[in-house]
Coordinates of C-alpha atoms in Angstrom, one line a residue:
Chain A
M1 CA -50.0 -38.2 -28.2
A2 CA -51.4 -36.5 -25.0
G3 CA -54.5 -35.6 -27.0
G4 CA -54.9 -39.2 -28.1
T5 CA -54.8 -40.6 -24.5
L6 CA -57.3 -38.0 -23.4
Q7 CA -59.6 -38.9 -26.1
N8 CA -59.4 -42.6 -25.3
T9 CA -60.3 -42.3 -21.6
G10 CA -64.1 -42.3 -22.1
V11 CA -66.3 -45.0 -23.5
D12 CA -64.4 -44.7 -26.8
G13 CA -63.1 -48.0 -28.0
A14 CA -65.7 -50.1 -26.2
A15 CA -66.0 -52.6 -29.1
F16 CA -62.6 -54.3 -28.4
A17 CA -61.9 -53.0 -24.9
G18 CA -63.1 -56.2 -23.2
L19 CA -60.7 -58.2 -25.3
R20 CA -57.6 -56.3 -24.1
H21 CA -55.9 -59.1 -22.3
R22 CA -56.5 -61.7 -25.0
L23 CA -55.3 -59.2 -27.7
L24 CA -52.1 -58.3 -25.8
F25 CA -51.3 -61.8 -24.5
P26 CA -49.5 -63.1 -27.6
S27 CA -47.1 -60.2 -27.7
W28 CA -46.4 -60.4 -24.0
L29 CA -45.8 -64.1 -24.2
T30 CA -43.5 -63.9 -27.2
I31 CA -41.4 -61.1 -26.0
G32 CA -41.5 -62.3 -22.4
V33 CA -40.4 -65.8 -23.2
L34 CA -37.9 -65.0 -26.0
L35 CA -36.4 -61.7 -24.7
V36 CA -37.1 -61.0 -21.0
I37 CA -36.4 -64.5 -19.7
P38 CA -33.3 -64.7 -21.9
V39 CA -31.9 -61.4 -20.6
L40 CA -32.5 -62.6 -17.0
L41 CA -30.8 -65.9 -17.9
M42 CA -27.9 -63.9 -19.3
L43 CA -27.6 -62.2 -15.9
V44 CA -27.5 -65.6 -14.2
Y45 CA -24.9 -66.9 -16.7
S46 CA -22.6 -64.0 -15.9
F47 CA -22.3 -65.4 -12.4
L48 CA -21.5 -69.0 -13.5
T49 CA -18.2 -70.8 -14.1
K50 CA -16.9 -71.1 -17.7
E51 CA -16.8 -74.4 -19.5
F52 CA -13.7 -74.7 -21.6
R53 CA -15.3 -75.8 -24.8
G54 CA -17.8 -72.9 -24.7
G55 CA -20.9 -72.8 -22.5
V56 CA -21.0 -72.9 -18.7
V57 CA -20.7 -75.1 -15.6
W58 CA -23.6 -74.5 -13.2
E59 CA -21.5 -73.3 -10.3
F60 CA -21.7 -69.8 -8.8
S61 CA -18.6 -67.6 -9.6
L62 CA -17.7 -64.0 -9.7
A63 CA -14.8 -64.8 -12.1
A64 CA -16.3 -63.0 -15.1
Y65 CA -16.7 -59.7 -13.3
D66 CA -13.4 -60.2 -11.6
Q67 CA -11.6 -60.8 -14.9
F68 CA -13.3 -57.7 -16.3
F69 CA -12.2 -55.3 -13.6
F70 CA -9.1 -56.8 -11.9
D71 CA -5.8 -58.2 -12.9
R72 CA -4.4 -60.9 -10.5
G73 CA -1.5 -62.0 -12.7
L74 CA -1.3 -65.1 -14.8
F75 CA -1.7 -67.5 -11.9
G76 CA -4.0 -65.4 -9.8
D77 CA -1.5 -64.9 -6.9
E78 CA -0.1 -61.5 -7.6
P79 CA -1.3 -58.3 -5.8
V80 CA -4.6 -57.1 -7.3
K81 CA -4.4 -54.4 -9.8
I82 CA -7.1 -52.7 -11.9
E83 CA -7.4 -54.5 -15.2
W84 CA -7.5 -51.8 -17.9
T85 CA -7.8 -53.8 -21.1
Y86 CA -11.6 -54.2 -20.9
I87 CA -12.3 -50.9 -19.2
N88 CA -10.4 -49.3 -22.0
I89 CA -12.5 -51.0 -24.6
F90 CA -15.6 -49.7 -22.9
I91 CA -14.1 -46.2 -22.7
R92 CA -13.1 -46.3 -26.3
S93 CA -16.6 -47.4 -27.2
I94 CA -18.2 -44.6 -25.2
V95 CA -15.8 -42.0 -26.8
Q96 CA -16.5 -43.4 -30.3
A97 CA -20.3 -43.4 -29.7
S98 CA -20.2 -39.9 -28.3
L99 CA -18.2 -38.6 -31.2
A100 CA -20.5 -40.3 -33.7
T101 CA -23.4 -38.6 -31.9
V102 CA -21.8 -35.2 -32.1
F103 CA -20.9 -35.5 -35.8
C104 CA -24.4 -36.8 -36.6
L105 CA -25.8 -33.9 -34.7
L106 CA -23.6 -31.4 -36.6
I107 CA -24.8 -32.6 -40.0
G108 CA -28.2 -33.9 -38.9
F109 CA -29.6 -30.8 -37.2
P110 CA -29.1 -28.5 -40.1
T111 CA -30.4 -31.1 -42.5
A112 CA -33.5 -31.8 -40.4
Y113 CA -34.1 -28.0 -40.1
Y114 CA -33.7 -27.5 -43.8
I115 CA -36.1 -30.3 -44.7
A116 CA -38.7 -29.1 -42.2
T117 CA -38.7 -25.6 -43.7
R118 CA -39.2 -26.8 -47.3
P119 CA -42.6 -26.6 -48.9
A120 CA -44.8 -29.7 -48.2
S121 CA -44.3 -31.2 -51.7
S122 CA -40.5 -31.2 -51.7
R123 CA -40.4 -32.1 -48.0
A124 CA -41.9 -35.5 -48.7
I125 CA -39.2 -36.2 -51.3
W126 CA -36.4 -35.1 -48.9
L127 CA -37.7 -37.3 -46.1
F128 CA -38.0 -40.2 -48.4
M129 CA -34.4 -39.8 -49.5
I130 CA -33.2 -39.8 -45.9
T131 CA -35.4 -42.8 -45.0
V132 CA -34.2 -45.1 -47.8
P133 CA -30.6 -45.6 -46.5
Y134 CA -32.1 -46.2 -43.0
W135 CA -33.7 -49.3 -44.3
V136 CA -30.9 -50.5 -46.5
N137 CA -29.0 -53.5 -45.0
L138 CA -26.5 -52.2 -42.4
L139 CA -24.0 -55.0 -43.5
I140 CA -24.2 -53.9 -47.1
R141 CA -23.8 -50.2 -46.1
T142 CA -20.7 -51.1 -44.0
V143 CA -19.2 -53.2 -46.7
S144 CA -19.8 -50.3 -49.2
M145 CA -17.9 -48.0 -46.9
K146 CA -15.1 -50.5 -46.5
F147 CA -14.9 -50.8 -50.3
L148 CA -14.8 -47.1 -50.8
I149 CA -12.1 -46.2 -48.3
R150 CA -9.6 -49.1 -48.4
D151 CA -6.1 -48.4 -49.5
T152 CA -6.8 -49.8 -53.0
G153 CA -10.3 -48.5 -53.1
P154 CA -11.9 -46.0 -55.4
L155 CA -11.4 -43.0 -53.1
N156 CA -7.7 -43.4 -52.9
H157 CA -7.5 -44.3 -56.6
W158 CA -9.3 -41.0 -57.5
L159 CA -7.3 -38.9 -55.1
M160 CA -4.1 -40.3 -56.5
Q161 CA -5.2 -39.9 -60.1
A162 CA -6.1 -36.3 -59.4
G163 CA -2.6 -35.8 -58.0
L164 CA -3.9 -34.7 -54.6
I165 CA -1.9 -37.5 -52.8
S166 CA 1.0 -39.7 -53.9
E167 CA 0.6 -42.5 -51.4
P168 CA -2.8 -44.2 -50.6
F169 CA -4.5 -42.4 -47.7
H170 CA -4.6 -45.1 -45.0
I171 CA -7.9 -44.9 -43.2
I172 CA -9.1 -48.5 -43.1
N173 CA -8.3 -50.4 -39.8
T174 CA -8.0 -47.1 -37.8
N175 CA -10.3 -45.5 -35.3
I176 CA -11.1 -42.9 -37.9
A177 CA -12.6 -45.6 -40.2
V178 CA -14.7 -46.9 -37.3
Q179 CA -15.9 -43.4 -36.5
L180 CA -16.8 -42.9 -40.2
G181 CA -18.7 -46.2 -40.2
L182 CA -20.7 -45.3 -37.1
F183 CA -21.5 -41.9 -38.3
Y184 CA -22.6 -43.2 -41.7
S185 CA -24.6 -46.1 -40.2
Y186 CA -26.7 -44.0 -37.8
L187 CA -26.9 -40.5 -39.4
P188 CA -30.6 -41.1 -40.5
F189 CA -31.5 -41.9 -36.9
M190 CA -30.5 -38.3 -36.0
V191 CA -32.3 -36.5 -38.8
L192 CA -35.8 -38.1 -38.4
P193 CA -36.7 -37.2 -34.8
I194 CA -35.2 -33.7 -35.1
Y195 CA -37.2 -33.3 -38.3
A196 CA -40.4 -34.4 -36.5
A197 CA -39.7 -31.8 -33.7
V198 CA -38.9 -28.9 -36.0
E199 CA -41.9 -29.7 -38.2
R200 CA -44.2 -29.1 -35.2
F201 CA -42.4 -25.9 -34.2
D202 CA -44.5 -22.7 -34.4
F203 CA -42.5 -20.3 -36.6
A204 CA -44.6 -17.4 -35.3
L205 CA -42.2 -17.6 -32.3
V206 CA -39.3 -16.8 -34.7
E207 CA -41.1 -13.8 -36.1
A208 CA -41.8 -12.6 -32.6
A209 CA -38.1 -12.9 -31.7
H210 CA -37.2 -11.1 -34.9
D211 CA -39.6 -8.3 -34.0
L212 CA -37.9 -8.0 -30.7
Y213 CA -34.6 -7.5 -32.5
A214 CA -33.1 -10.9 -32.0
N215 CA -30.9 -11.9 -34.9
R216 CA -31.0 -15.3 -36.5
W217 CA -28.4 -17.0 -34.4
T218 CA -29.8 -15.7 -31.1
T219 CA -33.2 -16.9 -32.3
L220 CA -31.8 -20.3 -33.1
R221 CA -30.0 -20.6 -29.7
R222 CA -32.6 -19.1 -27.4
I223 CA -35.9 -20.0 -29.2
L224 CA -35.7 -22.9 -31.6
I225 CA -33.2 -25.2 -29.9
P226 CA -34.9 -25.1 -26.5
V227 CA -38.3 -25.9 -28.1
V228 CA -37.0 -28.8 -30.3
R229 CA -34.7 -30.1 -27.6
P230 CA -36.8 -33.3 -27.0
G231 CA -36.3 -34.2 -30.7
V232 CA -32.6 -33.5 -30.5
I233 CA -32.2 -35.7 -27.3
A234 CA -34.2 -38.5 -29.0
G235 CA -31.9 -38.3 -32.0
C236 CA -28.8 -38.4 -29.9
I237 CA -30.1 -41.5 -28.0
L238 CA -31.0 -43.2 -31.3
V239 CA -27.4 -42.7 -32.5
F240 CA -25.6 -43.2 -29.2
V241 CA -27.2 -46.5 -28.1
P242 CA -26.7 -48.5 -31.3
S243 CA -23.2 -47.0 -31.8
L244 CA -22.2 -48.1 -28.3
G245 CA -23.0 -51.8 -29.0
A246 CA -22.1 -51.7 -32.7
F247 CA -20.4 -54.8 -34.1
L248 CA -20.2 -54.4 -37.9
A249 CA -18.4 -51.0 -38.1
P250 CA -15.6 -51.9 -35.7
D251 CA -15.3 -55.4 -37.0
L252 CA -15.2 -54.7 -40.7
L253 CA -13.7 -51.2 -40.7
G254 CA -11.6 -51.3 -37.5
G255 CA -9.7 -54.5 -37.9
A256 CA -8.2 -56.3 -34.9
K257 CA -6.7 -53.4 -33.1
N258 CA -9.7 -51.1 -32.8
F259 CA -12.0 -53.3 -30.7
M260 CA -15.3 -52.0 -29.4
I261 CA -17.7 -53.6 -26.9
G262 CA -19.6 -55.4 -29.6
S263 CA -16.5 -57.1 -31.0
L264 CA -15.4 -58.0 -27.4
I265 CA -18.7 -59.7 -26.7
E266 CA -18.9 -61.4 -30.0
E267 CA -15.5 -62.9 -29.6
Q268 CA -16.6 -64.6 -26.3
F269 CA -19.2 -66.7 -28.2
R270 CA -17.2 -67.6 -31.3
G271 CA -16.1 -71.2 -31.3
S272 CA -14.5 -72.9 -28.4
A273 CA -12.0 -70.1 -27.5
G274 CA -14.8 -68.0 -26.0
N275 CA -15.8 -67.4 -22.4
W276 CA -19.6 -67.4 -22.0
P277 CA -19.8 -66.0 -18.5
F278 CA -17.4 -63.2 -19.4
G279 CA -19.4 -62.4 -22.6
A280 CA -22.6 -62.4 -20.5
A281 CA -21.0 -60.1 -17.9
A282 CA -19.8 -57.7 -20.6
S283 CA -23.3 -57.7 -22.1
M284 CA -24.8 -57.0 -18.7
I285 CA -22.5 -54.0 -18.3
L286 CA -23.4 -52.7 -21.7
L287 CA -27.1 -53.2 -21.0
S288 CA -26.7 -51.3 -17.7
L289 CA -25.0 -48.4 -19.5
V290 CA -27.9 -48.3 -22.1
L291 CA -30.5 -48.4 -19.3
L292 CA -28.8 -45.5 -17.6
V293 CA -29.0 -43.5 -20.8
L294 CA -32.7 -44.4 -21.3
M295 CA -33.6 -43.6 -17.7
Y296 CA -31.9 -40.2 -18.1
Y297 CA -34.1 -39.7 -21.2
A298 CA -37.3 -40.8 -19.5
R299 CA -36.6 -38.3 -16.7
S300 CA -35.9 -35.4 -19.0
E301 CA -39.1 -36.3 -20.9
S302 CA -41.2 -36.3 -17.7
R303 CA -39.7 -33.0 -16.5
R304 CA -41.0 -31.3 -19.7
P305 CA -43.4 -28.5 -19.0
Chain B
M1 CA -44.8 -10.4 -44.1
S2 CA -44.4 -13.9 -45.4
S3 CA -41.2 -13.0 -47.2
V4 CA -39.7 -11.7 -44.0
G5 CA -40.8 -14.9 -42.3
E6 CA -39.2 -17.0 -45.0
R7 CA -36.0 -15.0 -44.8
I8 CA -35.6 -15.2 -41.0
K9 CA -36.5 -18.9 -41.1
S10 CA -33.5 -19.8 -43.3
Y11 CA -30.0 -20.1 -42.1
P12 CA -27.0 -19.8 -44.5
G13 CA -25.3 -23.1 -45.1
F14 CA -28.0 -25.3 -43.8
G15 CA -29.1 -26.2 -47.4
V16 CA -25.5 -27.1 -48.3
L17 CA -25.2 -29.3 -45.2
A18 CA -28.4 -31.0 -46.1
A19 CA -27.0 -31.7 -49.6
V20 CA -23.7 -33.0 -48.0
C21 CA -25.8 -35.3 -45.8
L22 CA -27.5 -36.8 -48.9
V23 CA -24.2 -37.3 -50.7
L24 CA -22.6 -38.9 -47.6
L25 CA -25.6 -41.3 -47.3
Y26 CA -25.7 -42.3 -51.0
A27 CA -22.1 -42.1 -52.3
P28 CA -20.8 -45.5 -50.9
L29 CA -24.0 -47.3 -52.1
L30 CA -23.9 -45.7 -55.6
I31 CA -20.2 -46.5 -55.9
V32 CA -20.7 -50.2 -55.1
M33 CA -23.6 -50.3 -57.5
I34 CA -21.5 -48.8 -60.3
Y35 CA -18.5 -51.1 -59.6
S36 CA -20.8 -54.2 -59.6
F37 CA -21.0 -53.7 -63.3
N38 CA -17.3 -53.5 -63.7
E39 CA -15.9 -56.0 -66.3
S40 CA -12.5 -56.1 -64.7
P41 CA -12.0 -58.6 -61.9
S42 CA -9.5 -56.1 -60.3
I43 CA -12.3 -54.3 -58.5
T44 CA -10.6 -50.9 -58.5
R45 CA -9.8 -50.3 -62.1
W46 CA -12.7 -49.7 -64.4
G47 CA -12.7 -52.2 -67.3
G48 CA -16.0 -51.5 -69.0
F49 CA -19.6 -52.2 -68.4
S50 CA -20.5 -55.9 -68.0
L51 CA -23.1 -58.1 -66.3
T52 CA -20.4 -60.8 -65.7
W53 CA -20.8 -60.7 -61.9
Y54 CA -24.5 -60.9 -62.0
V55 CA -24.3 -64.0 -64.1
D56 CA -21.7 -65.3 -61.6
V57 CA -24.1 -64.8 -58.7
F58 CA -26.6 -67.1 -60.3
T59 CA -24.4 -69.6 -62.1
G60 CA -20.9 -69.3 -60.6
S61 CA -19.1 -71.6 -58.2
E62 CA -20.6 -70.0 -55.1
S63 CA -24.1 -69.7 -56.6
S64 CA -25.5 -72.8 -54.9
K65 CA -24.4 -71.5 -51.5
F66 CA -26.0 -68.2 -52.2
K67 CA -29.2 -69.8 -53.5
V68 CA -29.7 -71.8 -50.3
A69 CA -28.9 -68.7 -48.2
A70 CA -31.4 -66.6 -50.2
W71 CA -34.1 -69.2 -49.8
N72 CA -33.5 -69.3 -46.0
S73 CA -33.5 -65.5 -45.8
I74 CA -36.7 -65.2 -47.8
S75 CA -38.6 -68.0 -46.2
I76 CA -37.6 -66.9 -42.6
A77 CA -38.5 -63.3 -43.5
L78 CA -42.0 -64.4 -44.8
M79 CA -42.9 -66.5 -41.8
A80 CA -41.4 -64.0 -39.3
T81 CA -43.5 -61.2 -41.0
I82 CA -46.7 -63.2 -40.8
G83 CA -46.1 -64.1 -37.2
A84 CA -44.9 -60.6 -36.1
T85 CA -47.6 -58.7 -38.0
T86 CA -50.4 -60.9 -36.6
I87 CA -49.1 -60.5 -33.0
A88 CA -48.5 -56.8 -33.5
T89 CA -52.0 -56.1 -35.0
A90 CA -53.7 -57.8 -32.0
A91 CA -51.4 -55.8 -29.6
A92 CA -52.0 -52.5 -31.4
I93 CA -55.8 -53.0 -31.1
G94 CA -55.5 -54.0 -27.5
M95 CA -53.4 -51.0 -26.7
T96 CA -55.2 -48.2 -28.7
R97 CA -58.8 -49.4 -28.1
S98 CA -58.7 -50.0 -24.3
G99 CA -58.6 -46.5 -22.7
Y100 CA -56.4 -46.1 -19.6
W101 CA -55.4 -48.9 -17.4
R102 CA -52.6 -49.6 -14.9
G103 CA -49.6 -51.1 -16.5
K104 CA -50.4 -49.7 -20.0
S105 CA -47.0 -47.9 -20.2
L106 CA -45.3 -51.1 -19.0
S107 CA -47.1 -53.0 -21.8
F108 CA -46.0 -50.4 -24.3
A109 CA -42.4 -50.7 -23.1
L110 CA -42.5 -54.5 -23.3
I111 CA -43.8 -54.5 -26.9
N112 CA -41.0 -52.0 -27.9
L113 CA -38.3 -53.7 -25.8
P114 CA -36.7 -55.4 -28.8
I115 CA -35.8 -52.0 -30.3
M116 CA -34.5 -50.6 -27.0
V117 CA -32.2 -53.5 -26.0
P118 CA -28.9 -53.3 -28.0
E119 CA -28.9 -55.9 -30.7
I120 CA -25.7 -57.6 -29.5
V121 CA -27.3 -58.0 -26.0
T122 CA -30.4 -59.6 -27.6
A123 CA -28.2 -61.9 -29.6
V124 CA -26.2 -63.0 -26.6
A125 CA -29.3 -63.5 -24.4
T126 CA -31.1 -65.5 -27.1
L127 CA -28.2 -67.7 -27.7
I128 CA -27.9 -68.4 -24.0
F129 CA -31.6 -69.1 -23.7
F130 CA -31.6 -71.6 -26.6
S131 CA -28.5 -73.3 -25.2
A132 CA -29.9 -73.4 -21.6
I133 CA -33.1 -75.1 -22.6
G134 CA -31.3 -77.4 -25.0
F135 CA -33.0 -76.1 -28.1
K136 CA -31.0 -77.0 -31.2
T137 CA -29.8 -73.8 -32.9
G138 CA -30.6 -73.6 -36.6
Y139 CA -33.5 -72.6 -38.9
L140 CA -36.2 -72.7 -36.2
S141 CA -34.2 -70.7 -33.6
I142 CA -33.5 -68.0 -36.3
L143 CA -37.2 -67.8 -37.1
L144 CA -38.2 -67.5 -33.4
A145 CA -35.6 -64.7 -32.8
H146 CA -36.7 -62.9 -35.9
I147 CA -40.4 -62.9 -34.9
V148 CA -39.5 -61.2 -31.6
F149 CA -37.5 -58.3 -33.0
C150 CA -39.9 -57.8 -35.9
I151 CA -42.9 -57.2 -33.5
P152 CA -42.1 -53.5 -32.7
F153 CA -41.4 -52.6 -36.3
A154 CA -44.8 -54.0 -37.4
Y155 CA -46.5 -52.6 -34.3
L156 CA -45.5 -48.9 -34.7
P157 CA -47.1 -48.1 -38.1
I158 CA -50.2 -50.2 -37.2
A159 CA -50.7 -48.4 -33.9
A160 CA -50.1 -45.0 -35.6
R161 CA -52.8 -45.7 -38.1
L162 CA -55.2 -47.1 -35.5
Q163 CA -54.9 -43.8 -33.5
G164 CA -56.1 -41.9 -36.5
I165 CA -59.2 -44.2 -37.0
S166 CA -62.2 -43.2 -34.9
S167 CA -63.6 -46.2 -32.9
S168 CA -67.2 -45.2 -34.0
Y169 CA -66.8 -47.4 -37.1
E170 CA -66.5 -50.6 -35.2
E171 CA -69.0 -49.4 -32.5
A172 CA -71.5 -48.8 -35.3
A173 CA -70.9 -52.3 -36.6
I174 CA -71.5 -53.8 -33.1
D175 CA -74.7 -51.7 -32.7
L176 CA -75.9 -53.2 -35.9
Y177 CA -75.4 -56.7 -34.4
A178 CA -72.0 -57.6 -36.0
S179 CA -70.0 -60.0 -33.9
R180 CA -66.7 -58.6 -32.7
W181 CA -64.9 -60.7 -35.2
Q182 CA -67.1 -59.4 -38.0
A183 CA -66.6 -55.8 -36.8
F184 CA -62.9 -56.4 -37.0
R185 CA -62.8 -58.4 -40.3
Y186 CA -65.3 -56.3 -42.3
V187 CA -65.1 -52.8 -40.7
L188 CA -61.8 -52.2 -38.9
L189 CA -59.4 -54.3 -40.9
P190 CA -60.2 -52.8 -44.3
I191 CA -59.6 -49.3 -42.9
L192 CA -56.5 -50.4 -41.1
L193 CA -55.0 -52.3 -44.0
P194 CA -52.5 -49.7 -45.2
G195 CA -51.0 -49.6 -41.7
V196 CA -50.9 -53.5 -41.6
V197 CA -49.2 -53.6 -45.0
S198 CA -46.6 -50.9 -44.1
G199 CA -45.9 -52.7 -40.8
A200 CA -45.6 -56.1 -42.6
L201 CA -43.2 -54.6 -45.3
L202 CA -41.0 -53.1 -42.6
A203 CA -40.9 -56.3 -40.6
F204 CA -40.0 -58.2 -43.8
I205 CA -37.0 -55.9 -44.5
V206 CA -35.8 -55.9 -40.9
S207 CA -35.9 -59.7 -40.9
L208 CA -34.2 -59.9 -44.3
D209 CA -31.5 -57.5 -43.2
D210 CA -30.6 -58.9 -39.8
F211 CA -27.1 -60.0 -39.4
L212 CA -26.0 -59.9 -35.8
I213 CA -28.8 -61.9 -34.1
T214 CA -28.9 -64.4 -36.9
N215 CA -25.2 -64.9 -36.7
F216 CA -25.5 -65.8 -33.0
V217 CA -28.4 -68.2 -33.2
K218 CA -27.9 -69.8 -36.6
G219 CA -25.8 -72.7 -35.3
A220 CA -23.5 -74.5 -37.7
G221 CA -24.5 -75.1 -41.3
V222 CA -27.5 -72.8 -41.7
E223 CA -26.8 -69.5 -43.4
T224 CA -28.9 -66.5 -44.4
L225 CA -27.8 -64.0 -47.1
P226 CA -26.3 -61.5 -44.6
T227 CA -24.3 -64.2 -42.8
A228 CA -23.2 -65.7 -46.1
I229 CA -22.1 -62.2 -47.4
F230 CA -20.3 -61.5 -44.1
G231 CA -18.5 -64.8 -44.4
A232 CA -17.5 -64.0 -47.9
V233 CA -16.4 -60.4 -47.1
K234 CA -14.0 -61.8 -44.5
Q235 CA -12.1 -63.4 -47.4
G236 CA -12.0 -60.0 -49.2
I237 CA -14.6 -58.0 -51.2
K238 CA -15.0 -59.8 -54.5
P239 CA -17.1 -58.4 -57.4
N240 CA -19.8 -61.0 -57.0
I241 CA -20.4 -59.7 -53.5
M242 CA -21.0 -56.3 -54.9
A243 CA -23.5 -57.7 -57.3
I244 CA -25.4 -59.5 -54.5
S245 CA -25.2 -56.3 -52.4
T246 CA -26.7 -54.3 -55.2
L247 CA -29.5 -56.8 -55.7
M248 CA -30.3 -56.7 -52.0
L249 CA -30.1 -53.0 -51.9
L250 CA -32.6 -52.8 -54.7
V251 CA -35.0 -55.1 -52.9
S252 CA -34.8 -52.9 -49.8
V253 CA -35.4 -49.8 -51.8
L254 CA -38.4 -51.4 -53.6
F255 CA -40.0 -52.4 -50.3
V256 CA -39.5 -49.0 -48.6
T257 CA -40.9 -47.3 -51.7
V258 CA -44.0 -49.5 -51.7
S259 CA -44.4 -49.1 -47.9
W260 CA -44.1 -45.3 -48.2
W261 CA -46.4 -45.1 -51.1
I262 CA -49.1 -47.2 -49.4
G263 CA -48.7 -45.0 -46.3
R264 CA -49.3 -41.9 -48.4
V265 CA -52.3 -43.3 -50.2
G266 CA -53.6 -44.6 -46.9
D267 CA -53.3 -41.1 -45.3
K268 CA -55.3 -39.6 -48.1
S269 CA -58.2 -41.9 -47.8
S270 CA -61.2 -40.1 -46.2
V271 CA -62.0 -42.3 -43.2
V272 CA -58.8 -41.3 -41.4
A273 CA -59.6 -38.3 -39.3
S274 CA -57.2 -35.5 -40.4
K275 CA -55.6 -33.6 -37.6

């Protein structure tokens, strides 16, 4: 990447360089009008008053954020307490997303390393096998997981036939099912960036460490992991960020009790029972969390030697 | 020497974990595929091989609903792909052929913004936008939203390929009195084509697969395949859903395979500077 930028600084690319603005304008316009402005508008909506049939009244209000953080009783006249319902949903989402990241890392790192150390011919096949599920419809993958693990599903059926369990193993509609769904949804996102980092790793370093009497695990810990760290961090972010705002896994696998941020937000816009300013506020809080993670990533990238 | 190198490179158990990873990724999909051929309407017990549920998808009581949804999905995906790929190709040339300028990384961030913002946030923001400007949600709002989030998926493979193509080809064309359009159309585009096709295929799959954003901006009455499937799954997983899922799964696999294959063939062609 750095080499490419260096190479492009000269007269290189003069044929189309003058058209830069005209070439980039359509993408700026499309994304600016249909994403940047909408996100700013969402920020505005989070400070408006709710309309009872869905939508908003154009009147400034802090009610959405107030409802999120504080409990003033049913009629708003009791002493102010912290409202834990929504904070807890966010905490649960952060915990679930963190756990999914850890599990994906535990399986994804060895997988990526194993693939990167295969001969070039079989490496391509492995990579292809990891990439395919990445592109298969997330809804269908989540439905497949639901089908597999429900009480009357094939997994329980086989376990009972094999005599391993006598009662169906109840996973569906629990936090464990949501965790399994997140892990399963985003596992390929972990493998691919780590693979890219390990593939560029210079294994002469490993031999040098070996010559200096480091054993395999010391080499892994002191040499390999520090060098491929950017890939590991990229993988963690690619799993953590979509897990945090996931909707399908908590909705289809978690049932009504195991709410995550995504389901909370979705509910505010469903039919007339919703609360648009509250949904916009919850989305803003989610977006802020994601921006914090991305800024942390950008800083750790820029600090790289 | 090399055998020592190979030995210290490998860690015990990593191969097993890699195999576990593949099994975890494929097992649920394979099981749904197998059970979609199950004769028995009780979807857990195996009642013999049959194509009943595939026939049901095309002729059963819900088939007209699914046909309309499939048509919406495919037509939206086609138009979103054409729109997003055109915009992304122009953007990729603008970004990779312009040297350094202030705001370039901002421009890069803007083009890739749709993958960085969580999908649910994009969905909410887009719904609010269409509602605020009084734009009726339906087919057109779905299409516009799809074009936006398809842009980065089309952009990345096209830009990656452009970085590997030396600009001397189009410069030579300009030196030989080609117009810039001719230099693009007859020189750059043919070399770039594998990247454009990969990008377009990925944009098509991403559009075809989208559930969350579509579900927010579809309004009442318009369904795509994923929203129709989601609605049906809420009533319980019936065997015809597994048959549709299997068909969609095969379409995705087909597209990824073609995209991957084109990418490989493209990389092998001689004009791309090898690293």
